[in-house]
Amino acid sequence: MSMHNIRFDFVCQRHVPLYEHLCNQYLERSEFNISIGAESEPQTSKIRYFIEAFAPQAQLESLADDIASDFLLSVWLLDTHIQRIEQHSGQRKPFNIKPLHSGLPLYFCQHCEPKFGDNQHPSFGNINLQCHHCMGHEKLSRDEKSLTQTDIAAMANRLLSHKSLPLPILGITLWLTPPAAILSSTIQPSTILSSTISPNADEQLTNSSQTNAPMTKTIKYQRPRILVCNPNSLNSHFIVNDSQVLALSSIEKPLLRVRPSSEHPSLLAPLYDIQFAENRLLVILTEVLRQKGINWLHVTSDIEPHTSQEALLNKPLCLASINQHWLPITTLSDGSIPLPTNVTCLHDEHHYQDDQHTFKVQSTKTDMNWQVSDNGAKSSTSASASPLTLPPVLASSCAEDSNTITNDITTSLCALNAAVLRCDSNKNHHKAQFVKHAAVLYFSQQNACQIVTLDSQSNPELFFQLPTLPTSGYEICHSLSESPQKSLLDKFKQLFPAEYNQLLDLHIQADDGALSQLMAVATLIIGAYPVETAQRVTVTELADKFIALAMSHHGNNAPRIDFPLTKGAAHRSLNWCKTLGTLMSFKLAGETNLAKLAFAFHDSFADYLSHWVEHLDQNIGVKQLVIAGSEFANPVLTERVQLRIGKNFPLVVNPLLDLDGVNIAIGGLYLKQRRR
């Protein structure tokens, strides 16, 4: 009987606790002479988990089947290999797993979910079903453990009769039809949904007066969130590709931003955040509803006193696709990464705060640890405490150079610093290492959209900043009328009076991102938003409409939209009047393909960015080009930037971090700043 040494490799973008847990379980199977290991690749930060086994051919084939069944798909899994080896290189002691949350990694797995989640199985609805594989029954809160199949069936019936179902233990409310806009001072703006979201599959919203009633109060639009009850119906309602379907089915159960099928009868919002059931209660509940013909549910978040700590910790993972990898837009859970070794860490602690969350990071000799807290959940005492924030003055990288820069570019510098960090435990630098010959395209909905560079001496410079637009449509039109675009505006006003009046009514909030603002105005100019809508529309919703249009365009050919630079006293900016004037000219020329115009905006902007980066390369030598910021959750922008720039300047992201949140806090540990 011939014996063989076989190695099973799982190459991952970042740590996957389930895989470490499974490796430990397989280590206990003594009949295979198993060893396990985890290797890191310093240049890419990839983690390679492996299981090595020595056994006869037939037993190894059985082992391979078991591993294929047990190693469930993670969104962080990049590749798998099976290969013959000469000898083992792994260890025979289990991994020391650091759980991200209490209990073991999963709520359910392929062993238990077909039992409690399949209506044909005798154990259907048994939320407490024990599973020694994933130990998911140990992750249930006290309230969840008390639920019976009858209770969950009653929940489904209440949802069907009342059109909504609050689930305070999960911190969410489920809606059969779109939730109406809620005007209440007790609810955070981030939890409010616009009333223009469309209803479920076959249930049309009958209260049209509610939908079209003019808003008396400005509401923060939040992209509608969908819980999919029937995954088999996904492709008939949403435009999703294979990688998105795999991500939705992964153990992480992320939220993905997608657009509904064209001309869908009831999914009327431009973009949706969709997700599959992520815990046992939702698995059972959605299966009951699926049997009753419900394909999806609307979801709103509402944190109440009864919301479990587990639900507070496990906020959905919102992902964006960058360089064929998934990255969190903003990480909302605590975590850590190994201390990077290629750049010198200068500080022990740093805070970063956006309008919803505070990110605190601390460095040790071996790790960087971060904590994320919700600003709205703080007490008044802690909310008024002054966090350690970015300093108003940063020292120049050269000690002998006393020139200083203002706080205006620190966020972009933080994003740049964080993206280039890598860890190689075999390299110890004896002299300080700082980032050089680098640039960042930082486009954020929270902060200034900028291109910032670091030269050969690590000196920072702001090359470009996207301007914020005037706060009202009236002021925007006034600026256009004072510019060389006046004649275009006059013709536009004459030929498209409804669209012109719609533009006059636009109101821009201070926290609307600059790129989103520009896209929102572009949406109204090309006539992409129904003029009969009486409700005051928000920048976010208009920008979503513009992005969805660009996503629907087929082909790569598009008109040229102008994005001319203006040279100010301190940095370059954009002549946005000319950009909008170009769109007006196409509209006046009779262009009716709105998807082509929206795509052209994205493609032309990426092309201009490419020319600007080439200019920077000639001046400072760009060896690392970072992309960061929440605007890169826009798949069309990311795709066009990748196509226009990525071939000549490989785009850099940190696969262990996010696009706009924790990365800013971590990048602050590397800022050269003057001690005050």
XYZ file of C-alpha atoms in Angstrom:
676
model
C 0.000 0.000 0.000
C 1.603 3.218 -1.180
C 1.681 6.182 1.206
C 1.660 9.816 0.132
C 2.335 13.251 1.635
C -0.279 15.758 0.509
C -0.637 19.452 1.362
C -3.903 21.434 1.173
C -3.355 25.206 0.833
C -5.846 28.022 1.458
C -4.476 31.410 0.378
C -6.376 34.225 2.089
C -6.337 37.997 1.927
C -6.483 38.244 5.726
C -6.957 36.011 8.771
C -10.008 33.721 8.680
C -10.796 32.482 12.224
C -12.941 29.623 10.875
C -9.978 28.196 8.952
C -7.772 28.323 12.045
C -10.560 26.607 14.002
C -10.889 23.878 11.346
C -7.121 23.321 11.167
C -7.168 22.706 14.919
C -10.021 20.212 14.497
C -8.225 18.305 11.747
C -5.101 18.143 13.889
C -7.039 15.779 16.168
C -7.454 13.198 13.362
C -4.464 11.077 14.244
C -4.987 8.464 11.514
C -3.650 10.891 8.891
C -0.455 12.035 10.652
C -1.571 15.654 10.192
C 0.390 18.878 10.647
C -0.887 22.409 10.142
C 0.596 25.841 9.533
C 0.045 29.464 8.533
C 2.542 31.454 6.461
C 2.431 35.151 5.620
C 3.707 36.817 2.450
C 5.302 40.158 3.410
C 4.877 41.885 0.053
C 1.181 41.117 -0.292
C 0.144 40.460 3.353
C -1.527 37.228 2.181
C -2.029 34.418 4.711
C -1.514 30.830 3.558
C -3.175 28.224 5.783
C -2.194 24.632 5.120
C -2.955 21.086 6.245
C -0.386 18.354 5.559
C -1.354 14.692 5.719
C 0.462 11.363 5.299
C -1.768 8.394 4.430
C -2.707 5.880 1.701
C -4.302 7.191 -1.494
C -7.845 6.097 -0.655
C -7.782 7.739 2.784
C -6.352 10.946 1.344
C -9.198 11.109 -1.186
C -11.675 10.779 1.678
C -9.812 13.497 3.595
C -9.910 15.785 0.553
C -13.709 15.392 0.368
C -14.055 16.251 4.053
C -11.853 19.340 3.728
C -13.735 20.527 0.645
C -16.981 20.210 2.610
C -15.768 21.799 5.864
C -13.749 24.749 4.582
C -16.706 26.969 3.765
C -16.187 29.864 1.405
C -14.796 33.009 2.999
C -14.935 36.342 1.223
C -11.203 36.606 2.068
C -10.283 33.322 0.326
C -8.186 34.048 -2.780
C -7.026 30.607 -3.947
C -6.748 26.916 -3.021
C -4.143 24.282 -3.936
C -3.562 20.571 -3.425
C -0.032 19.337 -4.013
C 2.245 16.404 -3.274
C 5.132 17.227 -0.915
C 8.301 15.423 0.144
C 8.087 16.187 3.844
C 6.019 18.121 6.371
C 6.905 21.675 7.339
C 3.941 22.414 9.630
C 3.366 22.075 13.352
C 1.516 19.550 15.459
C 0.168 21.977 18.023
C -3.084 23.912 17.555
C -3.287 27.579 16.601
C -3.859 30.038 19.427
C -7.057 31.583 18.092
C -7.949 35.146 19.030
C -11.732 35.235 18.642
C -13.056 38.465 17.188
C -16.171 38.071 19.326
C -17.251 35.798 22.144
C -17.868 32.165 21.200
C -16.616 30.316 18.135
C -16.484 31.679 14.605
C -19.896 30.926 13.032
C -23.610 31.145 13.792
C -24.275 28.160 11.537
C -22.510 25.940 9.024
C -23.235 23.367 6.330
C -23.788 20.689 8.965
C -26.529 22.398 10.985
C -28.143 24.929 8.635
C -29.790 22.246 6.389
C -31.452 20.867 9.524
C -32.850 23.913 11.331
C -33.153 25.980 8.128
C -34.868 23.508 5.753
C -38.648 23.349 6.062
C -38.575 19.663 5.000
C -36.313 18.584 7.878
C -37.724 17.342 11.217
C -35.498 19.831 13.078
C -36.713 22.827 11.072
C -37.157 25.886 13.281
C -35.060 24.524 16.155
C -32.908 27.595 16.705
C -31.072 25.839 19.571
C -29.978 22.865 17.447
C -26.530 21.870 18.724
C -23.656 21.679 16.257
C -20.231 20.511 17.409
C -18.716 21.674 14.109
C -19.407 25.434 14.352
C -20.796 25.641 17.919
C -23.321 28.130 16.553
C -25.812 27.330 19.307
C -23.362 28.918 21.754
C -23.542 32.275 19.954
C -27.266 32.762 20.586
C -28.359 35.510 22.952
C -30.666 34.645 25.848
C -33.654 36.069 23.968
C -32.870 34.035 20.854
C -32.511 30.801 22.850
C -36.036 31.222 24.182
C -37.618 31.269 20.710
C -39.556 28.240 19.487
C -40.581 27.340 15.958
C -44.089 28.544 16.837
C -42.696 31.903 17.978
C -40.807 32.409 14.729
C -43.858 31.386 12.665
C -45.871 33.970 14.621
C -43.209 36.575 13.774
C -43.634 35.791 10.082
C -47.411 36.084 10.348
C -47.125 39.420 12.144
C -44.834 40.702 9.386
C -47.348 39.636 6.755
C -50.281 41.266 8.554
C -48.623 44.416 9.924
C -46.137 44.932 7.033
C -43.304 45.364 9.576
C -41.573 43.365 12.303
C -39.306 44.983 14.906
C -36.509 42.659 16.062
C -34.918 44.574 18.936
C -32.682 41.621 19.841
C -31.001 42.055 16.446
C -31.239 45.855 16.318
C -33.270 45.832 13.092
C -36.825 46.139 11.791
C -38.006 44.085 8.821
C -40.495 45.606 6.373
C -42.649 43.928 3.775
C -43.161 47.204 1.944
C -40.745 50.141 1.902
C -40.504 51.930 5.233
C -41.916 55.443 5.106
C -39.682 58.350 5.976
C -39.701 58.800 9.734
C -39.632 62.319 11.082
C -38.653 61.935 14.696
C -36.103 63.696 16.813
C -35.500 60.461 18.701
C -34.103 58.653 15.677
C -30.616 59.197 14.350
C -30.556 60.518 10.752
C -28.413 57.549 9.702
C -31.273 55.144 10.515
C -33.889 56.928 8.428
C -34.850 55.759 4.955
C -36.406 57.823 2.229
C -40.047 57.134 1.480
C -39.343 56.759 -2.234
C -37.973 53.222 -1.867
C -40.074 50.664 -3.687
C -42.094 47.754 -2.259
C -41.567 43.999 -2.245
C -42.095 41.705 -5.201
C -45.837 41.721 -5.679
C -46.901 44.325 -3.135
C -47.284 47.777 -4.598
C -47.324 50.683 -2.188
C -50.892 51.971 -2.198
C -50.395 55.114 -0.158
C -49.153 57.295 -2.995
C -49.772 60.465 -1.030
C -47.203 59.263 1.465
C -44.659 58.682 -1.275
C -45.093 61.990 -3.049
C -45.737 64.256 -0.093
C -43.303 67.168 -0.068
C -40.747 66.930 2.693
C -40.986 69.540 5.392
C -37.653 68.578 6.871
C -34.352 67.567 5.286
C -33.659 63.870 5.876
C -30.351 62.094 5.480
C -30.982 59.603 2.686
C -29.702 56.126 3.381
C -29.394 53.592 0.608
C -32.167 50.994 1.058
C -31.078 47.689 2.571
C -32.523 44.365 1.445
C -32.528 40.965 3.162
C -32.849 38.274 0.497
C -35.274 35.501 1.532
C -35.043 33.459 -1.659
C -31.477 33.334 -3.034
C -32.734 31.401 -6.065
C -34.635 34.500 -7.183
C -31.622 36.811 -6.856
C -30.781 37.072 -10.556
C -34.349 37.899 -11.529
C -34.397 40.965 -9.282
C -30.821 42.266 -9.097
C -27.878 42.643 -11.471
C -25.155 40.544 -9.834
C -22.048 38.834 -11.188
C -20.530 35.518 -10.110
C -18.076 37.052 -7.645
C -20.887 38.969 -5.959
C -23.029 35.828 -5.622
C -20.088 33.996 -4.038
C -19.447 36.891 -1.652
C -23.113 37.026 -0.608
C -22.990 33.268 0.057
C -19.753 33.444 2.055
C -19.517 32.887 5.805
C -19.174 36.655 6.349
C -22.622 37.401 4.818
C -21.623 40.930 3.706
C -23.732 43.774 2.381
C -23.064 44.439 -1.308
C -24.110 47.497 -3.315
C -25.972 46.433 -6.471
C -28.584 47.816 -8.820
C -31.988 46.249 -9.453
C -32.915 44.641 -12.751
C -33.721 47.132 -15.476
C -37.347 48.288 -15.507
C -38.093 46.298 -12.360
C -41.779 46.818 -11.463
C -41.240 47.452 -7.750
C -37.532 47.886 -6.977
C -37.391 51.558 -7.889
C -34.390 52.882 -5.931
C -31.238 53.288 -8.047
C -28.992 51.125 -5.827
C -29.536 48.684 -2.967
C -27.385 47.158 -0.251
C -28.322 43.462 -0.279
C -27.481 40.612 2.081
C -28.331 36.968 2.811
C -29.503 35.822 6.262
C -26.558 36.066 8.654
C -27.811 34.375 11.827
C -30.050 31.484 12.891
C -33.142 33.562 13.590
C -33.056 35.193 10.165
C -32.316 31.866 8.422
C -35.482 30.329 9.887
C -37.620 33.443 9.457
C -36.638 33.983 5.820
C -37.312 30.308 5.036
C -40.840 30.604 6.473
C -41.397 33.732 4.387
C -39.872 32.164 1.269
C -42.522 29.435 1.486
C -45.136 32.193 1.477
C -43.749 33.733 -1.722
C -41.672 36.544 -0.209
C -38.404 37.024 -2.104
C -36.918 39.850 -0.057
C -37.483 42.186 2.875
C -36.517 45.795 3.530
C -34.339 46.339 6.590
C -33.766 49.368 8.779
C -31.408 49.614 11.735
C -32.725 50.764 15.074
C -30.724 50.288 18.242
C -32.910 49.899 21.312
C -32.255 49.080 24.992
C -33.149 45.422 24.289
C -30.652 45.091 21.454
C -28.104 42.431 22.377
C -24.423 43.280 22.727
C -23.746 40.633 20.072
C -25.966 42.491 17.605
C -24.204 45.771 18.397
C -20.812 44.185 17.745
C -21.798 42.378 14.564
C -22.665 45.213 12.235
C -22.906 44.119 8.600
C -19.682 44.060 6.637
C -20.095 46.531 3.739
C -17.704 45.632 0.929
C -16.322 47.256 -2.205
C -14.374 45.521 -4.975
C -10.879 46.934 -5.561
C -8.227 45.293 -7.745
C -10.288 42.072 -7.857
C -10.202 41.979 -4.045
C -12.950 42.754 -1.571
C -12.268 45.508 0.950
C -14.487 46.847 3.736
C -15.629 50.395 3.004
C -15.415 51.175 6.723
C -14.535 48.539 9.320
C -17.050 48.724 12.164
C -15.635 46.014 14.448
C -12.554 45.919 16.664
C -9.450 44.194 15.314
C -5.690 44.124 14.941
C -2.884 43.642 12.422
C 0.803 42.794 12.915
C 3.020 45.829 13.402
C 4.271 46.777 9.915
C 8.043 46.758 9.428
C 8.570 48.687 6.187
C 7.729 52.135 7.612
C 8.666 53.596 10.998
C 5.799 53.989 13.461
C 6.112 57.331 15.271
C 3.249 57.323 17.783
C 1.629 54.968 20.270
C -1.972 56.067 19.904
C -4.240 57.951 17.547
C -7.941 58.784 17.159
C -9.963 59.490 14.045
C -13.632 60.450 14.087
C -16.160 60.744 11.296
C -19.796 61.764 11.660
C -20.865 58.328 12.923
C -17.911 56.495 14.465
C -14.721 57.016 16.445
C -11.696 54.899 15.572
C -8.999 54.540 18.216
C -5.770 52.718 17.420
C -2.829 51.782 19.657
C 0.521 50.319 18.656
C 2.621 47.834 20.606
C 5.939 46.190 19.808
C 4.184 43.449 17.851
C 0.676 44.615 16.909
C -1.665 47.455 16.096
C -5.034 47.196 17.827
C -8.085 49.272 17.082
C -11.475 49.854 18.660
C -14.517 51.270 16.894
C -17.267 53.027 18.836
C -20.556 54.501 17.681
C -20.745 58.246 18.262
C -24.506 58.098 18.726
C -24.215 55.453 21.440
C -21.934 57.508 23.655
C -23.013 59.153 26.843
C -23.066 62.928 26.886
C -19.967 62.879 29.073
C -17.883 60.768 26.752
C -19.204 62.532 23.678
C -17.998 65.851 24.985
C -14.565 64.504 25.855
C -11.874 65.772 23.528
C -10.331 62.852 21.610
C -6.776 62.849 20.399
C -7.212 64.146 16.877
C -4.994 65.128 14.018
C -2.842 68.126 14.981
C -3.462 71.470 13.287
C 0.186 71.706 12.276
C 2.466 69.015 10.896
C 6.206 69.326 10.754
C 7.891 68.926 7.398
C 9.606 65.603 6.844
C 13.020 67.241 6.645
C 14.271 68.199 10.087
C 16.172 71.187 8.736
C 13.170 72.447 6.788
C 10.861 74.543 8.954
C 8.099 74.836 6.359
C 4.799 73.538 7.684
C 1.603 72.306 6.135
C -1.889 72.740 7.462
C -4.294 70.139 8.696
C -6.041 70.193 5.315
C -4.164 67.204 3.894
C -3.577 65.107 7.003
C -6.471 62.741 6.295
C -5.167 62.054 2.793
C -1.667 61.517 4.198
C -3.072 59.097 6.763
C -4.776 57.133 3.969
C -1.521 57.085 1.993
C 0.534 55.917 4.980
C -1.876 53.134 5.904
C -2.147 51.722 2.379
C 1.584 51.091 1.925
C 2.145 49.325 5.271
C 3.429 45.755 5.049
C 4.868 43.367 7.618
C 8.021 41.263 7.236
C 9.207 39.739 10.496
C 12.568 38.906 8.897
C 13.454 42.543 8.237
C 14.568 44.923 10.951
C 15.604 48.371 9.780
C 18.286 50.114 11.824
C 17.404 53.546 10.488
C 14.057 55.276 10.190
C 12.020 54.392 7.095
C 9.514 56.828 5.615
C 7.253 56.782 2.584
C 8.744 58.401 -0.540
C 7.841 58.798 -4.221
C 4.164 58.183 -3.533
C 0.789 59.700 -4.296
C -2.747 59.085 -3.096
C -6.073 59.516 -4.839
C -8.217 60.054 -1.752
C -11.869 60.553 -2.681
C -14.165 60.490 0.315
C -17.755 61.315 1.164
C -16.574 62.362 4.636
C -13.489 64.479 3.892
C -11.900 66.566 1.164
C -11.308 64.749 -2.152
C -7.612 65.224 -2.884
C -4.481 64.115 -4.681
C -1.546 64.393 -2.262
C 2.091 63.465 -2.955
C 5.260 62.600 -1.046
C 8.503 63.365 -2.896
C 12.001 61.876 -2.626
C 12.473 63.584 0.751
C 9.034 62.496 2.066
C 7.843 66.104 1.780
C 4.041 66.245 1.370
C 2.251 68.450 -1.134
C -1.359 68.968 -2.082
C -1.546 68.680 -5.874
C -5.328 68.765 -6.376
C -8.509 69.215 -4.372
C -11.993 68.737 -5.747
C -14.048 71.834 -4.900
C -17.274 71.658 -2.946
C -20.182 73.207 -4.798
C -22.390 76.063 -3.568
C -25.033 74.887 -1.119
C -28.046 75.642 -3.284
C -29.055 75.056 -6.864
C -29.745 78.770 -7.201
C -26.111 79.588 -6.341
C -24.878 76.885 -8.722
C -26.894 78.395 -11.571
C -25.660 81.865 -10.614
C -22.041 80.660 -10.828
C -22.743 79.116 -14.223
C -24.323 82.347 -15.444
C -21.216 84.287 -14.347
C -18.934 81.884 -16.267
C -18.295 81.313 -20.000
C -21.049 78.652 -19.779
C -23.747 81.382 -19.613
C -24.973 80.876 -23.164
C -25.314 77.106 -22.583
C -27.209 77.720 -19.363
C -29.586 80.154 -21.083
C -30.381 77.622 -23.833
C -30.752 74.862 -21.234
C -33.194 77.020 -19.231
C -35.207 77.706 -22.376
C -35.374 74.147 -23.723
C -35.526 72.219 -20.452
C -37.380 74.445 -17.980
C -38.497 71.541 -15.742
C -34.930 70.272 -15.325
C -33.706 73.822 -14.759
C -36.258 74.399 -11.991
C -35.332 71.035 -10.494
C -31.720 72.190 -10.382
C -32.735 75.477 -8.727
C -34.464 73.498 -5.949
C -31.406 71.380 -5.117
C -30.009 71.770 -1.606
C -26.535 70.521 -0.753
C -25.573 69.654 2.818
C -22.180 70.462 4.314
C -21.387 66.753 4.778
C -22.163 65.745 1.176
C -18.943 64.609 -0.489
C -17.552 66.833 -3.255
C -17.599 64.122 -5.942
C -21.136 63.086 -4.949
C -22.200 66.734 -5.197
C -20.860 67.002 -8.724
C -22.581 63.767 -9.767
C -25.843 64.894 -8.160
C -25.909 68.101 -10.219
C -24.921 66.114 -13.320
C -27.919 63.810 -12.720
C -30.321 66.751 -12.824
C -28.673 68.347 -15.857
C -28.939 65.233 -18.021
C -32.557 64.800 -16.868
C -32.120 61.475 -15.108
C -34.426 62.168 -12.159
C -38.200 62.328 -12.693
C -39.268 65.954 -12.717
C -42.757 65.141 -11.394
C -41.310 64.087 -8.026
C -42.392 66.665 -5.466
C -40.157 65.431 -2.672
C -36.904 67.264 -2.160
C -34.242 64.863 -3.325
C -30.866 64.440 -1.635
C -27.356 64.494 -3.057
C -26.738 60.858 -2.056
C -29.830 59.613 -3.843
C -29.015 61.608 -6.973
C -25.422 60.356 -6.954
C -26.702 56.768 -6.587
C -28.934 57.350 -9.608
C -25.961 58.626 -11.621
C -23.782 55.656 -10.617
C -26.562 53.176 -11.411
C -26.956 54.736 -14.853
C -23.215 54.410 -15.515
C -23.333 50.778 -14.364
C -26.074 50.063 -16.906
C -24.006 51.310 -19.861
C -22.835 48.608 -22.263
C -19.519 49.132 -24.016
C -16.458 51.302 -23.473
C -17.066 54.099 -25.972
C -18.361 57.360 -24.578
C -18.245 61.109 -25.260
C -15.513 63.259 -23.746
C -16.487 65.289 -20.671
C -14.144 68.156 -19.753
C -12.476 68.218 -16.331
C -10.151 71.228 -16.679
C -7.800 72.156 -13.849
C -7.679 75.582 -12.279
C -4.505 76.790 -10.597
C -5.109 78.490 -7.273
C -2.634 80.129 -4.931
C -2.083 76.916 -2.954
C -3.177 74.000 -5.156
C -5.016 72.969 -8.298
C -8.760 72.548 -8.375
C -11.479 71.798 -10.904
C -13.336 74.206 -13.164
C -16.662 72.505 -12.401
C -18.621 75.046 -14.441
C -16.901 73.782 -17.581
C -17.588 70.144 -16.594
C -21.290 70.835 -16.134
C -21.324 72.963 -19.287
C -20.062 69.978 -21.289
C -22.955 67.862 -20.017
C -25.395 70.635 -20.916
C -24.006 70.803 -24.430
C -24.604 67.070 -24.973
C -28.114 67.402 -23.582
C -28.792 70.365 -25.885
C -27.393 68.414 -28.834
C -30.111 65.810 -28.351
C -28.190 63.045 -26.581
C -30.839 60.808 -25.018
C -28.656 57.924 -23.890
C -28.337 58.938 -20.251
C -26.384 55.820 -19.318
C -23.743 56.772 -21.891
C -23.429 60.285 -20.447
C -23.113 58.988 -16.871
C -20.493 56.496 -17.991
C -18.695 59.207 -19.978
C -18.434 61.330 -16.823
C -16.697 58.482 -14.959
C -14.464 57.476 -17.855
C -13.379 61.031 -18.666
C -12.653 61.798 -15.008
C -10.474 58.676 -14.767
C -8.685 59.687 -17.964
C -7.949 63.174 -16.613
C -6.709 61.598 -13.373
C -4.371 59.454 -15.458
C -2.863 62.528 -17.135
C -2.423 64.251 -13.782
C -0.662 61.200 -12.294
C 1.661 61.049 -15.318
C 2.503 64.713 -14.694
C 3.269 63.921 -11.052
C 5.416 60.983 -12.102
C 7.567 63.271 -14.230
C 8.028 65.628 -11.280
C 8.492 63.346 -8.263
C 8.593 59.789 -9.620
C 5.443 57.966 -8.482
C 6.493 54.493 -7.329
C 3.381 53.863 -5.225
C -0.081 55.115 -6.208
C -2.648 54.640 -3.456
C -6.405 54.727 -3.911
C -8.503 55.279 -0.791
C -11.745 56.796 0.408
C -15.408 55.804 0.454
C -16.086 57.152 -3.065
C -14.180 54.132 -4.413
C -17.137 52.012 -3.344
C -18.479 53.327 -6.682
C -17.715 50.320 -8.946
C -17.655 52.361 -12.162
C -15.143 54.868 -10.805
C -12.929 52.063 -9.496
C -13.135 50.114 -12.747
C -12.286 53.110 -14.937
C -9.423 54.227 -12.668
C -8.067 50.688 -12.758
C -8.307 50.634 -16.552
C -6.994 54.157 -17.226
C -4.266 54.332 -14.561
C -3.664 50.840 -13.195
C -1.735 49.556 -16.191
C 1.060 52.108 -15.810
C 0.817 52.696 -12.056
C -0.271 49.592 -10.114
C -2.854 50.749 -7.596
C -2.002 50.176 -3.941
C -4.453 49.289 -1.179
C -3.814 47.613 2.158
C -5.632 44.249 2.017
C -5.745 44.094 5.828
C -7.539 47.422 6.313
C -10.532 49.345 4.988
C -11.011 52.229 2.560
C -12.127 54.995 4.902
C -12.077 54.588 8.678
C -9.613 52.404 10.551
C -7.026 53.118 7.851
C -7.129 56.846 8.667
C -6.601 56.157 12.368
C -3.678 53.810 11.675
C -2.116 56.166 9.145
C -2.015 58.840 11.851
C 0.559 56.770 13.754
C 3.013 57.488 10.917
C 2.503 61.236 10.590
C 5.548 63.382 11.306
C 3.979 65.953 13.561
C 5.332 68.643 15.760
C 4.874 68.066 19.489
C 3.021 70.987 21.071
